[in-house]
CSV table of C-alpha atoms in Angstrom, one decimal:
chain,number,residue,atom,x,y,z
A,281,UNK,CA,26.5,9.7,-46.6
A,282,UNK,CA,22.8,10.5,-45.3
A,283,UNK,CA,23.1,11.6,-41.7
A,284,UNK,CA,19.8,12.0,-39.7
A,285,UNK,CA,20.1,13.6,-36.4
A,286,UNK,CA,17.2,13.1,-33.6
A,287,UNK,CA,17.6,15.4,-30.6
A,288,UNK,CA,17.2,14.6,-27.3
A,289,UNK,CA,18.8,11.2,-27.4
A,290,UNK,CA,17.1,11.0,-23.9
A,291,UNK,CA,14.3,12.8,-21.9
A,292,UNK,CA,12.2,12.3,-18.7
A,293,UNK,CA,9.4,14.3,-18.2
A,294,UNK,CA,6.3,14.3,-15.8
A,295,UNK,CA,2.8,13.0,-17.0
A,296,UNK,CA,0.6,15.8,-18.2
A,297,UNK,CA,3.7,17.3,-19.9
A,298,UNK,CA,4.6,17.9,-23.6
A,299,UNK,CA,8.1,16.7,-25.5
A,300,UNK,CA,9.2,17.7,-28.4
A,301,UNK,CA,11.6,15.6,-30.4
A,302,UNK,CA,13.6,17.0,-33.5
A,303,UNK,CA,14.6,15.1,-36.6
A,304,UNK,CA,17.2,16.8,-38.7
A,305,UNK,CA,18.5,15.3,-41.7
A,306,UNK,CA,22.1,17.0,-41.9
A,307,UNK,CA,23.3,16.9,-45.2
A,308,UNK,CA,20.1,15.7,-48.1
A,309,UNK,CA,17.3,17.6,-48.5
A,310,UNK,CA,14.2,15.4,-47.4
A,311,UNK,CA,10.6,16.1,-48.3
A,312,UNK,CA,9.1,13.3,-46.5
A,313,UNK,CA,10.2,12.1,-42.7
A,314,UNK,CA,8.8,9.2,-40.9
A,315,UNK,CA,8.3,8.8,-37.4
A,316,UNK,CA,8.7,5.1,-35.6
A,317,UNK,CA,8.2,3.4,-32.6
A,318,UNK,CA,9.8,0.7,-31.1
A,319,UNK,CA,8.4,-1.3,-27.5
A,320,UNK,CA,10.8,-3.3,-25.6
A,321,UNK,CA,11.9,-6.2,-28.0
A,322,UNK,CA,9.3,-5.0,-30.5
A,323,UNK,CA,9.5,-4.4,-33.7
A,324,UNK,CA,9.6,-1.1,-35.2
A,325,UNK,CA,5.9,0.5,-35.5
A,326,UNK,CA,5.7,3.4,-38.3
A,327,UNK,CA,3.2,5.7,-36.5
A,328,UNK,CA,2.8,8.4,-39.2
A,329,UNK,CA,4.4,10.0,-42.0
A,330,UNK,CA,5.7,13.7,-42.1
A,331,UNK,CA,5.1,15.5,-45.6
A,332,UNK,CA,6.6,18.8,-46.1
A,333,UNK,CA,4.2,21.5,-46.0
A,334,UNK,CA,1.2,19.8,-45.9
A,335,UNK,CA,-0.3,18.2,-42.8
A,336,UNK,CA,1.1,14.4,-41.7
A,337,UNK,CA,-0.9,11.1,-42.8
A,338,UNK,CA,-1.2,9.0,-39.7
A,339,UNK,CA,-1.5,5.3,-39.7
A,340,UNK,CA,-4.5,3.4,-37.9
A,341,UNK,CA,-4.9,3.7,-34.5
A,342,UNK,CA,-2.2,6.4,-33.9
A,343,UNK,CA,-4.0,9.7,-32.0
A,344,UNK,CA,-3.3,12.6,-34.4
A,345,UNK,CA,-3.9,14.8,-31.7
A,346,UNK,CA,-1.9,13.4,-29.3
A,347,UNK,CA,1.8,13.0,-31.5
A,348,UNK,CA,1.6,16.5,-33.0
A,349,UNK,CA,3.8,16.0,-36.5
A,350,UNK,CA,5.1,19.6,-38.3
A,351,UNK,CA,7.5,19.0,-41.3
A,352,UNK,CA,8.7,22.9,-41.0
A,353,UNK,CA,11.0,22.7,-43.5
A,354,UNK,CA,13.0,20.2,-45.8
A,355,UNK,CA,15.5,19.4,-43.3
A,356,UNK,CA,13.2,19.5,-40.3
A,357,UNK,CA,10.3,17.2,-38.7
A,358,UNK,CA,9.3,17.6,-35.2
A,359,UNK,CA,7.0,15.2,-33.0
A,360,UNK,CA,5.3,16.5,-30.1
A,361,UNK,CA,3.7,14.2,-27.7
A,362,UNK,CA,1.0,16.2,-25.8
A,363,UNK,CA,-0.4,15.5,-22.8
A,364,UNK,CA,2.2,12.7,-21.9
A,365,UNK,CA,1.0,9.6,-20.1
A,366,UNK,CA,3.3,6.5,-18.7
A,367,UNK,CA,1.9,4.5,-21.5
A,368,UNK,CA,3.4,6.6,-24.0
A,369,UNK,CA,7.1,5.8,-22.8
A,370,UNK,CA,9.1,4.3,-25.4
A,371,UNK,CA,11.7,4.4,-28.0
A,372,UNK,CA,10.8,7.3,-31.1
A,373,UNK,CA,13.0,7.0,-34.1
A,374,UNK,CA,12.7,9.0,-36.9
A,375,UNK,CA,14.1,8.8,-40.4
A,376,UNK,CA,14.2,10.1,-43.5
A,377,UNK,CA,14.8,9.3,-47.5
A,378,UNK,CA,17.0,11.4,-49.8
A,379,UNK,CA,14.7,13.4,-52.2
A,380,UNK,CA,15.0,12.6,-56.0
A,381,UNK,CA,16.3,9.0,-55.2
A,382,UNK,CA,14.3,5.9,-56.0
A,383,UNK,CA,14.7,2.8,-54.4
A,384,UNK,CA,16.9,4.3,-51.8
A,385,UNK,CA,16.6,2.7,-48.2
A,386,UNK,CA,15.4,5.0,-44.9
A,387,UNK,CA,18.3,6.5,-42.5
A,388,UNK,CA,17.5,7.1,-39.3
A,389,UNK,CA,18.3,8.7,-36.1
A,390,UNK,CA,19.5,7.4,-33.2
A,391,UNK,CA,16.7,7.6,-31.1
A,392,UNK,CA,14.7,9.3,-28.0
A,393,UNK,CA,14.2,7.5,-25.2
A,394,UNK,CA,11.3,9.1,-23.6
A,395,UNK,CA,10.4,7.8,-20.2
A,396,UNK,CA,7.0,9.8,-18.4
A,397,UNK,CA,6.8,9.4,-14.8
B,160,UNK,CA,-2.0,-7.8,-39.4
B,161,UNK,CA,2.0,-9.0,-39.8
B,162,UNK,CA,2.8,-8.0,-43.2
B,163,UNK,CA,6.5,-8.7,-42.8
B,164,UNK,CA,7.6,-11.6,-40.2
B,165,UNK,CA,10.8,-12.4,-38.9
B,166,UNK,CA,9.5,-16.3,-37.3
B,167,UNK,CA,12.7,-16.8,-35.3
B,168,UNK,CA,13.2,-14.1,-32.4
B,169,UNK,CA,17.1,-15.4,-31.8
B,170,UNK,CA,19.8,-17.5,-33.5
B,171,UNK,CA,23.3,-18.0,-32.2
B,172,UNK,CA,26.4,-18.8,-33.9
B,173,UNK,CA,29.8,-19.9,-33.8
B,174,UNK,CA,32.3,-17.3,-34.9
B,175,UNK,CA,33.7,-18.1,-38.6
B,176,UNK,CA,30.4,-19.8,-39.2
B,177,UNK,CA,27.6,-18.6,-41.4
B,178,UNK,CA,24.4,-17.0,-40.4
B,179,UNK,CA,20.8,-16.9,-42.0
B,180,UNK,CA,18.4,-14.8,-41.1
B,181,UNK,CA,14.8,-15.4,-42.6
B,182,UNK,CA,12.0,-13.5,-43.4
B,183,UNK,CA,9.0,-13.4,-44.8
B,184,UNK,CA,6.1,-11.4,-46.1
B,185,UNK,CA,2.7,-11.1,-47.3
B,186,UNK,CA,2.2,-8.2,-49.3
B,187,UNK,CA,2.6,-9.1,-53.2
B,188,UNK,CA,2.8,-5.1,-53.5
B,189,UNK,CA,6.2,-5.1,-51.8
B,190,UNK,CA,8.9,-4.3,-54.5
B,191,UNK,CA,12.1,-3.3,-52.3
B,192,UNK,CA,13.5,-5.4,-49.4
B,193,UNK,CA,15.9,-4.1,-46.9
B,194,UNK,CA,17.9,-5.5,-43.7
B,195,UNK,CA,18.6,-3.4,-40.9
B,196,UNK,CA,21.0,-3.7,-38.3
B,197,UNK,CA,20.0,-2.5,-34.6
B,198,UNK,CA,21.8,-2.3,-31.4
B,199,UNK,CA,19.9,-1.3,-28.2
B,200,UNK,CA,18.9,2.4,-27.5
B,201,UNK,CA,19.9,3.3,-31.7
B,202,UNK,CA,18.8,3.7,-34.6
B,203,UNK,CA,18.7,1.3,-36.7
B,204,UNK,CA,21.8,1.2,-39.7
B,205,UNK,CA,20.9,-0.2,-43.0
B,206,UNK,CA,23.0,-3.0,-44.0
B,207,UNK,CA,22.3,-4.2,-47.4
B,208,UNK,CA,19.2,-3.9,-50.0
B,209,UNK,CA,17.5,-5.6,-53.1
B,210,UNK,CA,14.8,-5.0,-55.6
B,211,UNK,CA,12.2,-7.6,-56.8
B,212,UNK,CA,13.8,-7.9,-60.1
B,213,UNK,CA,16.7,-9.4,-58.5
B,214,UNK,CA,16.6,-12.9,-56.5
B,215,UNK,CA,20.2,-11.9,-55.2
B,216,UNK,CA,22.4,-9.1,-54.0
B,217,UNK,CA,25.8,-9.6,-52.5
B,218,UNK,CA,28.0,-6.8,-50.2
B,219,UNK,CA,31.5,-8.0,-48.7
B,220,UNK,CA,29.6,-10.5,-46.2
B,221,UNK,CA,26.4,-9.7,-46.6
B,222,UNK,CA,24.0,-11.6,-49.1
B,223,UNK,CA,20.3,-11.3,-49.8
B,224,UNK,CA,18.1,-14.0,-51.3
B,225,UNK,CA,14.8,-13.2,-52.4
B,226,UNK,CA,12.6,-15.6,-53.8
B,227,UNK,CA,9.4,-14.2,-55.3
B,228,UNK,CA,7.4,-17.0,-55.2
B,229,UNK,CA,8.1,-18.0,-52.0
B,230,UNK,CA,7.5,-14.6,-50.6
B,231,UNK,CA,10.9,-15.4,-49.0
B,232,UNK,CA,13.9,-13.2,-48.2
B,233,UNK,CA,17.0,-13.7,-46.2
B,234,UNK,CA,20.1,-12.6,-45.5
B,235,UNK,CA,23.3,-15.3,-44.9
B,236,UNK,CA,26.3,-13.4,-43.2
B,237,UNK,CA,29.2,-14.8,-43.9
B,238,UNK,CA,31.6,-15.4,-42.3
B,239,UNK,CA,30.3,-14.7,-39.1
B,240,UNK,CA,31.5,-12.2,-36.1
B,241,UNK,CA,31.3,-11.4,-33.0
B,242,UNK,CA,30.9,-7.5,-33.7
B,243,UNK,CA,28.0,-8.4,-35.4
B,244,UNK,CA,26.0,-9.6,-32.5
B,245,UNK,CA,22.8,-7.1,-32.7
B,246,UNK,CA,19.2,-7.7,-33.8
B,247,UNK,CA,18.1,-7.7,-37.4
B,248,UNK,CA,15.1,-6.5,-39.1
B,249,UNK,CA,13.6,-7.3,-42.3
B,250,UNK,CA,11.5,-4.8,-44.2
B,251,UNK,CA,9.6,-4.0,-47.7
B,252,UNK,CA,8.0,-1.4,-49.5
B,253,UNK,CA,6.2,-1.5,-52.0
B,254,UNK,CA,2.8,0.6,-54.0
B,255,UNK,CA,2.8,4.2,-54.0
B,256,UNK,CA,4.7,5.3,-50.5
B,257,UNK,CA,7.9,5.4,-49.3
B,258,UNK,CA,7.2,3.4,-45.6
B,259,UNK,CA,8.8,0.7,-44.6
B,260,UNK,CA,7.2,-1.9,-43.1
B,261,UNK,CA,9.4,-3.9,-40.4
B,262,UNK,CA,9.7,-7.1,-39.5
B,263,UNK,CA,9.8,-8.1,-35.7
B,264,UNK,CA,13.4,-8.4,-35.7
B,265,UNK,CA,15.7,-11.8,-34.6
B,266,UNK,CA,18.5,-11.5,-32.2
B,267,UNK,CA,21.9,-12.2,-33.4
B,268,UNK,CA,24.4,-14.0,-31.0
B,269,UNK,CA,27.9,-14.9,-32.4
B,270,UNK,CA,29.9,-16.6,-30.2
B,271,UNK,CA,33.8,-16.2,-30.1
Protein backbone atom coordinates (compact mmCIF):
# COMPACT_ATOMS: atom_id res chain seq x y z
CA UNK A 1 0.00 0.00 0.00
CA UNK A 2 0.83 3.91 0.12
CA UNK A 3 1.08 4.93 3.80
CA UNK A 4 1.28 8.70 4.58
CA UNK A 5 2.07 9.53 8.15
CA UNK A 6 1.19 13.24 9.53
CA UNK A 7 2.71 13.85 12.97
CA UNK A 8 1.13 15.46 15.63
CA UNK A 9 -2.31 13.98 15.19
CA UNK A 10 -3.07 16.74 17.78
CA UNK A 11 -1.50 20.07 19.10
CA UNK A 12 -2.54 23.20 21.17
CA UNK A 13 -0.39 25.94 21.18
CA UNK A 14 -0.67 29.66 22.28
CA UNK A 15 -1.21 32.49 19.72
CA UNK A 16 1.96 34.16 18.67
CA UNK A 17 3.48 30.63 18.52
CA UNK A 18 4.87 28.43 15.62
CA UNK A 19 3.73 24.48 14.74
CA UNK A 20 5.28 22.43 12.83
CA UNK A 21 3.50 19.56 11.21
CA UNK A 22 5.36 16.53 9.46
CA UNK A 23 4.19 14.52 6.46
CA UNK A 24 6.04 11.37 5.86
CA UNK A 25 5.13 9.09 3.18
CA UNK A 26 6.37 5.68 4.67
CA UNK A 27 6.93 3.33 2.07
CA UNK A 28 6.87 5.35 -1.90
CA UNK A 29 9.05 7.87 -2.73
CA UNK A 30 7.03 11.17 -3.40
CA UNK A 31 8.30 14.19 -5.16
CA UNK A 32 5.31 16.31 -4.76
CA UNK A 33 3.12 16.56 -1.32
CA UNK A 34 0.10 18.55 -0.92
CA UNK A 35 -1.10 20.34 1.96
CA UNK A 36 -5.15 20.66 2.83
CA UNK A 37 -7.37 22.21 4.97
CA UNK A 38 -10.56 21.31 6.10
CA UNK A 39 -13.23 23.94 8.38
CA UNK A 40 -15.80 22.31 10.38
CA UNK A 41 -18.14 20.55 7.80
CA UNK A 42 -16.17 22.06 4.98
CA UNK A 43 -14.81 20.70 2.34
CA UNK A 44 -11.27 20.10 1.81
CA UNK A 45 -9.24 23.43 0.76
CA UNK A 46 -5.77 22.55 -1.13
CA UNK A 47 -3.71 25.44 0.36
CA UNK A 48 -0.43 24.83 -1.52
CA UNK A 49 1.62 22.32 -3.13
CA UNK A 50 5.01 21.04 -1.82
CA UNK A 51 7.73 20.31 -4.76
CA UNK A 52 10.86 18.62 -3.85
CA UNK A 53 13.69 20.83 -3.84
CA UNK A 54 12.36 23.80 -5.16
CA UNK A 55 10.25 26.26 -3.28
CA UNK A 56 6.10 25.49 -2.82
CA UNK A 57 3.42 27.00 -5.34
CA UNK A 58 0.70 28.37 -3.16
CA UNK A 59 -2.87 28.79 -4.27
CA UNK A 60 -4.78 32.23 -4.14
CA UNK A 61 -5.26 33.83 -1.15
CA UNK A 62 -3.09 31.42 1.05
CA UNK A 63 -0.13 33.71 2.99
CA UNK A 64 3.13 32.11 1.84
CA UNK A 65 4.67 33.61 4.63
CA UNK A 66 2.55 32.60 7.15
CA UNK A 67 2.33 28.40 6.32
CA UNK A 68 6.09 28.03 5.79
CA UNK A 69 6.20 24.72 3.22
CA UNK A 70 9.91 22.74 2.92
CA UNK A 71 9.82 19.48 0.92
CA UNK A 72 13.38 18.36 2.61
CA UNK A 73 13.48 15.34 1.05
CA UNK A 74 11.45 12.69 -1.07
CA UNK A 75 9.74 11.31 1.81
CA UNK A 76 9.46 14.44 3.79
CA UNK A 77 7.16 17.82 3.68
CA UNK A 78 6.79 19.99 6.64
CA UNK A 79 4.24 22.93 7.27
CA UNK A 80 5.01 25.55 9.59
CA UNK A 81 2.31 27.96 10.68
CA UNK A 82 4.13 31.11 12.02
CA UNK A 83 2.91 33.41 14.10
CA UNK A 84 -0.27 31.36 15.00
CA UNK A 85 -3.59 33.18 15.44
CA UNK A 86 -7.22 31.63 16.70
CA UNK A 87 -8.30 31.97 13.12
CA UNK A 88 -5.79 29.65 11.96
CA UNK A 89 -7.34 26.63 14.08
CA UNK A 90 -8.35 23.87 11.97
CA UNK A 91 -7.90 20.47 10.50
CA UNK A 92 -4.28 20.25 8.15
CA UNK A 93 -4.08 17.09 6.11
CA UNK A 94 -1.45 16.31 4.00
CA UNK A 95 -1.00 13.86 1.24
CA UNK A 96 0.97 12.57 -1.22
CA UNK A 97 1.07 10.72 -4.85
CA UNK A 98 3.38 7.82 -5.62
CA UNK A 99 6.15 9.07 -8.07
CA UNK A 100 6.28 7.44 -11.63
CA UNK A 101 2.47 6.57 -11.38
CA UNK A 102 -0.10 8.20 -13.62
CA UNK A 103 -3.49 8.47 -12.85
CA UNK A 104 -2.92 7.33 -9.31
CA UNK A 105 -5.32 8.88 -6.62
CA UNK A 106 -3.74 11.13 -3.38
CA UNK A 107 -3.20 9.23 0.10
CA UNK A 108 -3.26 11.04 2.93
CA UNK A 109 -2.60 11.41 6.49
CA UNK A 110 -4.65 11.30 9.18
CA UNK A 111 -4.68 14.71 10.22
CA UNK A 112 -3.55 17.58 12.83
CA UNK A 113 -5.86 19.12 14.66
CA UNK A 114 -4.32 22.36 15.55
CA UNK A 115 -6.32 24.38 18.06
CA UNK A 116 -4.51 28.16 19.04
CA UNK A 117 -5.65 29.63 22.16
CA UNK B 1 -15.48 29.56 -7.50
CA UNK B 2 -16.98 25.70 -6.85
CA UNK B 3 -15.31 23.72 -9.43
CA UNK B 4 -16.50 20.44 -8.07
CA UNK B 5 -20.00 20.39 -6.09
CA UNK B 6 -21.47 17.90 -4.05
CA UNK B 7 -25.44 19.68 -4.03
CA UNK B 8 -26.76 17.40 -1.25
CA UNK B 9 -24.89 17.92 2.24
CA UNK B 10 -26.72 14.52 3.75
CA UNK B 11 -28.60 11.41 2.57
CA UNK B 12 -29.81 8.66 4.70
CA UNK B 13 -30.54 5.11 4.02
CA UNK B 14 -31.93 2.03 4.95
CA UNK B 15 -29.45 -0.70 5.55
CA UNK B 16 -29.51 -3.39 2.42
CA UNK B 17 -30.68 -0.47 0.31
CA UNK B 18 -28.65 1.40 -2.31
CA UNK B 19 -27.06 4.69 -2.07
CA UNK B 20 -26.17 7.51 -4.70
CA UNK B 21 -24.06 10.00 -4.04
CA UNK B 22 -23.93 12.89 -6.82
CA UNK B 23 -21.62 15.13 -8.03
CA UNK B 24 -20.79 17.48 -10.26
CA UNK B 25 -18.29 19.69 -11.87
CA UNK B 26 -17.36 22.44 -14.05
CA UNK B 27 -13.97 22.15 -15.17
CA UNK B 28 -14.02 20.51 -18.85
CA UNK B 29 -10.04 20.12 -18.02
CA UNK B 30 -10.86 17.44 -15.39
CA UNK B 31 -9.74 14.06 -16.66
CA UNK B 32 -9.63 11.78 -13.36
CA UNK B 33 -12.53 11.48 -10.84
CA UNK B 34 -12.14 10.07 -7.46
CA UNK B 35 -14.46 9.40 -4.27
CA UNK B 36 -13.14 9.69 -0.95
CA UNK B 37 -14.36 8.33 2.18
CA UNK B 38 -13.90 10.55 5.49
CA UNK B 39 -14.68 10.02 9.06
CA UNK B 40 -14.31 12.85 11.62
CA UNK B 41 -10.74 13.99 12.83
CA UNK B 42 -8.99 11.55 9.64
CA UNK B 43 -7.78 11.60 6.72
CA UNK B 44 -9.62 10.95 4.21
CA UNK B 45 -9.39 7.00 2.50
CA UNK B 46 -9.77 6.73 -1.23
CA UNK B 47 -12.54 4.49 -2.15
CA UNK B 48 -12.78 3.95 -5.73
CA UNK B 49 -11.53 5.97 -9.08
CA UNK B 50 -12.25 6.47 -12.83
CA UNK B 51 -10.76 8.07 -15.88
CA UNK B 52 -12.71 10.14 -18.56
CA UNK B 53 -12.45 7.49 -21.11
CA UNK B 54 -14.56 5.43 -19.09
CA UNK B 55 -18.40 6.23 -18.16
CA UNK B 56 -18.12 3.35 -15.48
CA UNK B 57 -15.92 1.63 -12.96
CA UNK B 58 -17.15 -1.03 -10.54
CA UNK B 59 -15.27 -2.31 -7.10
CA UNK B 60 -17.14 -5.02 -4.83
CA UNK B 61 -19.99 -2.38 -3.86
CA UNK B 62 -18.76 0.50 -5.10
CA UNK B 63 -19.70 1.91 -8.70
CA UNK B 64 -18.84 5.13 -10.47
CA UNK B 65 -20.82 6.68 -13.22
CA UNK B 66 -19.50 9.42 -15.10
CA UNK B 67 -21.19 10.98 -17.79
CA UNK B 68 -19.11 13.49 -19.82
CA UNK B 69 -21.65 15.41 -21.14
CA UNK B 70 -23.45 15.92 -18.26
CA UNK B 71 -20.44 16.90 -16.34
CA UNK B 72 -21.92 14.28 -13.96
CA UNK B 73 -20.39 11.76 -11.61
CA UNK B 74 -21.65 9.57 -8.90
CA UNK B 75 -21.14 6.83 -6.94
CA UNK B 76 -24.15 4.10 -6.04
CA UNK B 77 -23.08 1.81 -3.02
CA UNK B 78 -24.58 -1.04 -3.01
CA UNK B 79 -25.78 -2.74 -0.94
CA UNK B 80 -25.78 -0.40 1.65
CA UNK B 81 -24.23 -0.51 5.45
CA UNK B 82 -24.15 0.73 8.42
CA UNK B 83 -20.14 0.81 8.62
CA UNK B 84 -20.32 2.88 5.94
CA UNK B 85 -21.96 5.87 7.56
CA UNK B 86 -19.16 8.68 7.02
CA UNK B 87 -18.99 11.72 4.59
CA UNK B 88 -18.05 11.48 0.99
CA UNK B 89 -16.15 13.69 -1.26
CA UNK B 90 -15.99 13.97 -4.81
CA UNK B 91 -12.88 15.22 -6.64
CA UNK B 92 -11.10 15.72 -10.17
CA UNK B 93 -8.07 16.59 -11.69
CA UNK B 94 -7.30 17.33 -14.57
CA UNK B 95 -4.45 19.82 -16.98
CA UNK B 96 -0.98 19.70 -16.01
CA UNK B 97 -0.96 19.14 -12.02
CA UNK B 98 -1.44 16.62 -9.77
CA UNK B 99 -4.27 18.62 -7.17
CA UNK B 100 -7.27 17.51 -6.50
CA UNK B 101 -9.96 19.60 -6.33
CA UNK B 102 -12.78 18.45 -3.59
CA UNK B 103 -16.14 18.55 -3.52
CA UNK B 104 -17.92 19.85 -0.30
CA UNK B 105 -18.68 16.46 0.78
CA UNK B 106 -22.45 14.76 1.63
CA UNK B 107 -22.98 12.98 4.82
CA UNK B 108 -23.81 9.38 4.72
CA UNK B 109 -26.32 7.90 7.29
CA UNK B 110 -27.28 4.18 6.90
CA UNK B 111 -29.62 3.16 9.14
CA UNK B 112 -29.73 -0.51 10.65
Amino acid sequence: GAVVSQHPSRVICKSGTSVKIECRSLDFQATTMFWYRQFPKKSLMLMATSNEGSKATYEQGVEKDKFLINHASLTLSTLTVTSAHPEDSSFYICSAIKDGTSNSPLHFGNGTRLTVT
Amino acid sequence: DQQVKQNSPSLSVQEGRISILNCDYTNSMFDYFLWYKKYPAEGPTFLISISSIKDKNEDGRFTVFLNKSAKHLSLHIVPSQPGDSAVYFCAARGGATNKLIFGTGTLLAVQP
